[in-house]
Coordinates of C-alpha atoms in Angstrom, one line a residue:
M1 CA 15.1 10.9 35.9
R2 CA 12.1 9.0 34.5
F3 CA 11.4 7.3 31.1
L4 CA 7.9 6.8 29.9
F5 CA 7.3 4.5 26.9
V6 CA 4.1 5.0 24.8
H7 CA 3.5 2.1 22.4
G8 CA 2.2 2.4 18.8
T9 CA -0.8 1.3 16.8
G10 CA -2.3 -2.2 17.0
V11 CA -0.5 -3.1 20.2
R12 CA -2.6 -5.0 22.8
R13 CA -1.6 -6.3 26.3
E14 CA 0.5 -9.3 25.3
R15 CA 2.4 -7.5 22.6
H16 CA 2.9 -4.5 24.9
E17 CA 4.5 -6.7 27.6
T18 CA 7.0 -8.0 25.0
L19 CA 7.9 -4.6 23.6
F20 CA 8.2 -2.9 27.0
A21 CA 10.5 -5.7 28.3
L22 CA 12.9 -4.9 25.5
V23 CA 12.6 -1.1 26.0
K24 CA 13.1 -1.4 29.8
G25 CA 16.1 -3.7 29.4
G26 CA 17.8 -1.4 26.9
L27 CA 17.2 1.7 29.0
T28 CA 18.1 0.3 32.5
A29 CA 21.4 -1.0 31.1
R30 CA 22.4 2.6 30.3
F31 CA 20.5 4.4 33.0
P32 CA 20.7 2.1 36.1
G33 CA 19.2 4.7 38.5
A34 CA 16.3 5.8 36.2
A35 CA 12.7 4.8 36.6
V36 CA 11.3 3.2 33.4
D37 CA 7.5 3.1 33.0
S38 CA 5.1 2.4 30.2
C39 CA 1.8 3.9 29.3
F40 CA -0.4 1.1 27.9
W41 CA -3.4 2.5 26.1
G42 CA -4.3 -0.2 23.5
D43 CA -7.2 -1.9 25.3
R44 CA -8.8 1.3 26.5
F45 CA -8.4 3.6 23.5
G46 CA -7.7 1.1 20.7
A47 CA -10.2 0.3 18.0
T48 CA -12.5 -2.7 18.0
L49 CA -15.2 -3.9 15.5
G50 CA -18.3 -2.8 17.3
A51 CA -20.6 -4.7 15.0
G52 CA -18.4 -7.8 14.8
G53 CA -17.1 -7.0 11.4
R54 CA -20.5 -7.2 9.6
S55 CA -19.4 -4.3 7.4
V56 CA -16.7 -6.4 5.8
P57 CA -17.8 -8.1 2.5
G58 CA -17.2 -11.9 2.7
L59 CA -18.0 -12.4 6.3
G60 CA -21.4 -13.8 5.5
A61 CA -23.6 -10.8 6.3
P62 CA -27.2 -11.2 5.1
G63 CA -27.3 -10.7 1.3
D64 CA -23.6 -10.8 0.9
P65 CA -22.3 -13.9 -1.0
A66 CA -19.0 -15.1 0.3
A67 CA -18.0 -17.1 -2.7
P68 CA -16.3 -15.5 -5.8
D69 CA -18.5 -15.0 -8.8
A70 CA -18.1 -14.4 -12.5
A71 CA -17.4 -10.7 -12.0
D72 CA -14.5 -11.5 -9.6
A73 CA -13.0 -13.9 -12.2
E74 CA -13.2 -11.2 -14.9
A75 CA -11.6 -8.7 -12.6
A76 CA -8.8 -11.1 -11.9
E77 CA -8.3 -11.7 -15.6
W78 CA -8.0 -8.0 -16.4
A79 CA -5.7 -7.5 -13.4
L80 CA -3.3 -9.9 -15.1
L81 CA -3.7 -8.2 -18.5
L82 CA -3.0 -4.8 -16.9
A83 CA 0.2 -6.1 -15.3
D84 CA 1.3 -7.7 -18.6
P85 CA -0.9 -6.7 -21.6
L86 CA 0.8 -9.3 -23.9
C87 CA 0.3 -12.2 -21.5
E88 CA -2.7 -13.6 -23.4
L89 CA -0.8 -13.3 -26.7
R90 CA 2.1 -15.0 -25.1
V91 CA 0.0 -18.0 -24.3
L92 CA -1.0 -18.4 -27.9
A93 CA 2.5 -17.6 -29.2
E94 CA 4.1 -20.3 -27.0
A95 CA 1.3 -23.0 -26.9
G96 CA -0.6 -22.4 -30.1
W97 CA -3.9 -24.1 -30.8
G98 CA -5.1 -27.7 -30.9
T99 CA -5.4 -29.6 -34.1
G100 CA -9.0 -30.7 -34.0
P101 CA -12.4 -30.0 -32.4
D102 CA -11.8 -32.5 -29.6
E103 CA -8.3 -31.6 -28.6
G104 CA -9.4 -30.5 -25.1
D105 CA -6.6 -28.6 -23.3
G106 CA -3.9 -29.8 -25.6
F107 CA -2.1 -27.6 -28.1
G108 CA -1.0 -28.3 -31.6
M109 CA 2.6 -28.7 -32.7
P110 CA 4.1 -25.7 -34.5
G111 CA 4.2 -26.0 -38.3
V112 CA 1.5 -28.7 -38.6
Q113 CA -0.7 -26.5 -40.7
S114 CA 0.0 -23.2 -42.6
A115 CA -1.9 -20.1 -41.8
G116 CA -5.2 -19.6 -43.6
A117 CA -6.2 -16.5 -45.6
G118 CA -8.2 -15.1 -42.6
V119 CA -5.1 -15.1 -40.4
L120 CA -3.0 -13.4 -43.0
Q121 CA -5.6 -10.7 -43.5
L122 CA -5.8 -10.3 -39.8
M123 CA -2.1 -9.7 -39.5
D124 CA -2.2 -7.3 -42.4
R125 CA -4.9 -5.3 -40.7
L126 CA -3.0 -5.3 -37.4
A127 CA 0.1 -3.9 -39.1
E128 CA -2.1 -1.1 -40.6
L129 CA -3.8 -0.1 -37.4
P130 CA -1.2 2.2 -35.8
A131 CA -1.2 4.4 -38.9
A132 CA -5.0 4.5 -39.0
V133 CA -6.2 5.7 -35.6
P134 CA -9.6 7.1 -36.2
E135 CA -10.2 10.8 -35.5
G136 CA -14.0 10.5 -35.4
G137 CA -16.6 8.0 -34.6
E138 CA -17.5 5.9 -31.6
Q139 CA -14.0 4.6 -30.9
A140 CA -12.5 8.1 -30.9
A141 CA -15.2 9.3 -28.6
L142 CA -14.6 6.4 -26.2
L143 CA -10.9 7.0 -26.1
R144 CA -11.4 10.7 -25.3
G145 CA -14.1 10.0 -22.7
T146 CA -12.0 7.4 -20.9
G147 CA -8.7 9.2 -20.8
L148 CA -7.1 6.6 -23.1
A149 CA -6.6 8.7 -26.2
A150 CA -3.0 9.9 -25.4
G151 CA -1.6 6.4 -24.8
F152 CA -3.7 4.5 -27.4
P153 CA -1.4 5.0 -30.5
A154 CA 1.6 3.8 -28.5
A155 CA -0.4 0.8 -27.3
L156 CA -1.3 -0.1 -30.8
E157 CA 2.3 0.2 -32.0
A158 CA 3.6 -1.9 -29.1
V159 CA 1.1 -4.7 -29.6
A160 CA 1.3 -4.7 -33.5
G161 CA 5.1 -4.7 -33.4
S162 CA 5.4 -7.4 -30.7
S163 CA 7.0 -10.7 -31.3
E164 CA 4.2 -12.3 -29.3
A165 CA 1.6 -11.0 -31.9
A166 CA 3.8 -12.2 -34.8
R167 CA 4.4 -15.6 -33.2
A168 CA 0.7 -16.1 -32.3
G169 CA -0.2 -15.3 -35.9
E170 CA 2.3 -17.8 -37.2
R171 CA 0.7 -20.5 -35.1
A172 CA -2.9 -19.8 -36.1
T173 CA -4.2 -22.1 -38.8
G174 CA -7.7 -21.1 -39.7
Q175 CA -10.7 -18.8 -39.3
P176 CA -11.7 -19.9 -35.8
Q177 CA -8.1 -19.2 -34.6
A178 CA -8.2 -15.8 -36.5
R179 CA -11.3 -14.8 -34.6
E180 CA -9.8 -15.7 -31.3
L181 CA -6.5 -14.0 -32.1
A182 CA -8.4 -10.8 -33.1
T183 CA -10.0 -10.8 -29.6
A184 CA -6.7 -11.4 -27.9
L185 CA -5.0 -8.6 -29.9
A186 CA -7.9 -6.2 -29.1
R187 CA -7.7 -7.0 -25.4
A188 CA -3.9 -6.6 -25.4
V189 CA -4.2 -3.1 -27.0
T190 CA -6.9 -2.0 -24.6
A191 CA -5.0 -3.3 -21.6
A192 CA -1.8 -1.5 -22.7
A193 CA -3.7 1.7 -23.1
L194 CA -5.3 1.3 -19.7
A195 CA -1.9 0.4 -18.1
S196 CA -0.4 3.5 -19.7
A197 CA -3.1 5.8 -18.4
G198 CA -2.9 4.3 -14.9
A199 CA -4.9 6.2 -12.3
E200 CA -5.7 8.9 -14.9
A201 CA -8.0 6.4 -16.7
D202 CA -11.8 7.0 -16.3
C203 CA -12.9 3.8 -17.9
T204 CA -15.8 1.6 -16.9
A205 CA -15.8 -2.1 -17.6
V206 CA -18.6 -1.5 -20.1
E207 CA -16.5 1.1 -22.0
R208 CA -13.5 -1.2 -21.8
D209 CA -15.4 -4.1 -23.3
R210 CA -16.8 -1.9 -26.0
L211 CA -13.3 -0.8 -27.0
V212 CA -12.3 -4.4 -27.3
E213 CA -15.4 -5.1 -29.5
L214 CA -14.6 -2.2 -31.8
L215 CA -11.0 -3.2 -32.2
T216 CA -11.9 -6.8 -32.7
T217 CA -14.3 -5.8 -35.5
R218 CA -11.7 -3.6 -37.2
L219 CA -9.3 -6.6 -37.2
G220 CA -11.9 -8.7 -38.9
G221 CA -12.9 -10.7 -35.9
D222 CA -16.4 -11.4 -34.5
A223 CA -17.0 -9.2 -31.5
R224 CA -19.7 -11.5 -30.4
V225 CA -17.4 -14.5 -30.1
P226 CA -15.0 -14.2 -27.1
G227 CA -11.6 -15.7 -27.1
A228 CA -11.7 -19.4 -26.2
R229 CA -8.4 -21.2 -25.7
A230 CA -6.1 -18.4 -24.5
A231 CA -8.9 -16.9 -22.5
A232 CA -9.4 -20.2 -20.7
V233 CA -5.7 -20.5 -19.9
L234 CA -5.5 -16.8 -18.8
G235 CA -8.6 -17.2 -16.6
R236 CA -7.1 -20.2 -14.8
L237 CA -3.8 -18.4 -14.4
A238 CA -5.5 -15.2 -13.2
L239 CA -7.3 -17.1 -10.5
R240 CA -4.0 -18.5 -9.3
V241 CA -1.7 -15.5 -9.3
T242 CA -3.7 -12.2 -9.1
T243 CA -4.8 -10.4 -6.0
Q244 CA -8.5 -10.5 -6.7
P245 CA -9.2 -14.1 -5.6
L246 CA -6.9 -13.6 -2.7
L247 CA -8.8 -10.6 -1.6
N248 CA -12.0 -12.5 -1.9
A249 CA -10.7 -15.3 0.1
W250 CA -8.6 -13.4 2.6
R251 CA -10.4 -10.0 2.9
P252 CA -12.4 -11.0 5.9
S253 CA -9.4 -12.3 7.9
L254 CA -7.1 -9.6 6.6
T255 CA -9.6 -6.8 7.5
V256 CA -10.4 -8.2 11.0
G257 CA -6.7 -8.9 11.6
A258 CA -5.6 -5.4 10.5
T259 CA -8.3 -3.7 12.5
P260 CA -6.2 -3.1 15.6
A261 CA -3.4 -1.4 13.5
L262 CA -5.4 0.5 11.0
G263 CA -8.4 1.1 13.3
D264 CA -6.2 2.6 16.0
I265 CA -4.9 5.2 13.6
L266 CA -8.4 6.1 12.2
R267 CA -9.9 6.2 15.7
Y268 CA -7.1 8.5 17.0
Q269 CA -7.6 10.9 14.1
S270 CA -11.3 11.3 15.0
R271 CA -11.2 10.8 18.8
G272 CA -7.6 11.4 19.8
A273 CA -8.4 13.9 22.6
D274 CA -9.3 11.1 25.0
L275 CA -5.9 9.4 24.5
R276 CA -4.0 12.7 24.8
E277 CA -5.8 13.4 28.1
F278 CA -4.9 10.0 29.4
L279 CA -1.2 10.5 28.4
H280 CA -1.1 13.9 30.1
A281 CA -2.4 12.3 33.3
R282 CA 0.2 9.5 33.2
I283 CA 3.1 11.9 32.4
T284 CA 2.2 14.3 35.3
A285 CA 1.5 11.5 37.8
E286 CA 5.2 11.5 38.7
P287 CA 7.6 14.4 39.0
G288 CA 10.1 15.0 36.3
P289 CA 12.5 15.2 34.6
T290 CA 10.8 12.9 32.1
V291 CA 11.9 11.5 28.8
L292 CA 9.0 10.4 26.6
I293 CA 9.5 7.6 24.1
G294 CA 6.7 7.2 21.6
H295 CA 6.6 4.5 18.9
S296 CA 4.6 5.0 15.7
L297 CA 1.2 6.3 16.7
G298 CA 2.4 6.8 20.2
G299 CA 4.8 9.4 18.8
I300 CA 2.1 11.1 17.0
A301 CA 0.0 11.4 20.1
L302 CA 2.9 12.8 22.1
V303 CA 3.8 15.4 19.5
D304 CA 0.2 16.5 19.4
L305 CA -0.1 16.6 23.2
L306 CA 3.1 18.6 23.7
A307 CA 2.4 21.0 20.9
L308 CA -1.2 21.7 22.0
A309 CA -0.2 22.2 25.6
A310 CA 2.8 24.5 24.7
A311 CA 0.6 26.5 22.3
R312 CA -1.8 27.2 25.2
G313 CA 1.0 28.4 27.4
E314 CA 0.6 25.3 29.6
P315 CA 3.5 23.0 28.7
V316 CA 3.3 19.5 30.2
P317 CA 5.3 19.7 33.4
G318 CA 8.7 17.9 33.7
V319 CA 9.1 16.8 30.0
E320 CA 12.7 17.5 29.0
L321 CA 13.0 15.3 25.9
L322 CA 10.7 13.6 23.4
V323 CA 12.0 10.6 21.4
T324 CA 9.8 9.4 18.5
V325 CA 10.6 6.1 17.0
G326 CA 9.3 5.0 13.6
S327 CA 6.8 7.8 13.7
Q328 CA 4.5 9.4 11.1
A329 CA 4.2 12.7 12.9
P330 CA 6.4 14.7 10.5
F331 CA 4.5 13.4 7.5
L332 CA 1.2 14.2 9.0
Y333 CA 2.5 17.7 9.7
E334 CA 3.3 18.1 6.0
L335 CA -0.1 16.9 5.0
G336 CA -1.8 19.3 7.4
A337 CA -3.2 16.3 9.3
L338 CA -1.3 16.7 12.6
T339 CA -3.7 17.9 15.3
G340 CA -1.2 19.8 17.4
I341 CA 0.6 21.9 14.8
A342 CA -1.0 23.8 12.0
P343 CA 0.7 23.3 8.6
G344 CA 3.4 25.8 7.9
T345 CA 3.8 26.9 11.5
R346 CA 6.8 26.4 13.8
L347 CA 6.9 24.3 16.9
P348 CA 5.7 26.2 19.9
Y349 CA 8.3 28.0 22.1
A350 CA 7.9 25.6 25.1
F351 CA 8.1 22.4 23.0
P352 CA 10.9 20.2 24.4
H353 CA 14.0 18.8 22.6
W354 CA 12.9 16.2 20.0
L355 CA 14.9 13.3 18.8
N356 CA 13.3 11.4 15.9
I357 CA 14.6 7.9 15.1
Y358 CA 13.9 6.4 11.7
D359 CA 14.9 3.4 9.5
R360 CA 15.1 3.9 5.7
Q361 CA 13.4 0.5 5.3
D362 CA 10.5 1.4 7.6
V363 CA 7.9 3.0 5.4
L364 CA 6.1 4.2 8.5
S365 CA 9.0 6.4 9.7
Y366 CA 9.7 9.9 8.5
L367 CA 12.2 12.8 8.9
A368 CA 11.4 15.6 11.3
G369 CA 14.4 17.9 10.8
P370 CA 13.6 18.9 7.2
V371 CA 10.0 19.9 7.9
F372 CA 11.1 22.1 10.9
P373 CA 14.2 23.6 9.3
G374 CA 16.5 25.7 11.5
D375 CA 14.9 24.5 14.8
P376 CA 17.8 23.4 17.0
R377 CA 15.5 21.4 19.2
V378 CA 14.8 18.9 16.4
S379 CA 17.2 16.2 15.2
D380 CA 16.9 12.9 13.2
H381 CA 18.9 9.8 13.7
R382 CA 18.9 6.8 11.3
I383 CA 18.9 3.2 12.7
T384 CA 19.7 0.4 10.3
S385 CA 18.1 -2.9 11.3
R386 CA 18.8 -4.6 7.9
Q387 CA 15.3 -5.9 8.1
P388 CA 12.6 -5.4 5.5
F389 CA 9.3 -3.8 6.2
P390 CA 7.2 -4.5 8.2
A391 CA 9.7 -6.3 10.5
C392 CA 11.9 -3.2 10.7
H393 CA 9.0 -1.2 12.2
S394 CA 9.4 -3.2 15.4
A395 CA 13.1 -4.0 15.1
Y396 CA 14.3 -0.7 16.8
W397 CA 14.0 -2.0 20.3
K398 CA 16.8 -4.6 20.0
Q399 CA 19.2 -2.2 18.4
A400 CA 22.0 -1.0 20.7
A401 CA 22.4 2.1 18.5
L402 CA 18.9 3.3 19.6
Y403 CA 19.9 3.4 23.3
E404 CA 23.3 4.8 22.5
R405 CA 21.6 7.7 20.7
I406 CA 19.1 8.2 23.5
E407 CA 21.9 8.3 26.0
Q408 CA 23.6 11.0 23.9
A409 CA 20.5 13.0 23.6
V410 CA 20.0 12.9 27.4
A411 CA 23.5 14.2 27.9
E412 CA 23.0 16.9 25.3
A413 CA 19.8 18.1 27.0
E414 CA 21.7 18.0 30.4
I415 CA 18.9 15.9 32.0
G416 CA 19.8 14.9 35.5

């Protein structure tokens, strides 16, 4: 009996040697007389950046500035608002405003001054807004055109009734603070409506900013005067904690670093025939019976190969058992993206027994049995590594339960 291990996506020579050593050790401990081989394909069929990554923004290609600009900062700020629409109001509610024109970044003590008439009028207008959503005019047209109309009334109510808005109003002391508070309230309502709509929103930045302007004006603020103090604090916070600056700084290294893993998958989807031909040659180079073990993308390639060959009436000689580990093949079948099996069709008659190993924490592993119901050749087995993703995706090979289940499957298939 012979075992052939096919590695997954992103694996190159050094990583392959580490993984195969684990696989070989686990298998030879239970099958002392079996041959255990591997099929390393990463260097030959894996993806590389043919142009040195010049397609990646931030790597310094001609005409592409690497440093973040004002648009990046604005995107980071709105990312924070979408995650927590009340965050800007919370800054004002907790910290308040300074007590003079030269207060810098300091904030006034609560209760030093009473709210001015402008602030009181602002809070009155805010309380009236939820009951006065316009049915016509520019704002109504914008809400309909951006997909925000359904969630807008609830967004108004949530912001108007929030303790953050009330507390920020209590700490405002005059007309400049009222104007800034009006802008912060308008941004909070707009952010809440956008967050509610989620992926259903069709709102450009220009439309978003216009909604903020219209709301600010309705609250009695000056749409031409942006928020000052809270916006400055929010901007600094956004640059620290949102993903946008991280993407700007890390995208080049992240993209280049992720290229083997993601690139291998994309390359296989478009040029997988060469890899399948290579696997076929390696499998048939030695006589069977053969147990194939495919990890992740390796499992996808093996399912495709075996299914295509069986459908042609030319099953791969000697293959008695397929073991997929942490594989996406069942999910791709459901999507209609598996090359070897058309969606909705059964596995070909000559397809071998299939043991599919998965871990609930491994988001790259899927169940095969439920998508091929009633097929006695297909079985799933859960492994629990107690590791989070992505560590669990490679943690199978040190689990004794994996080799125990393979041993059981070999016995059930009566492979000698």
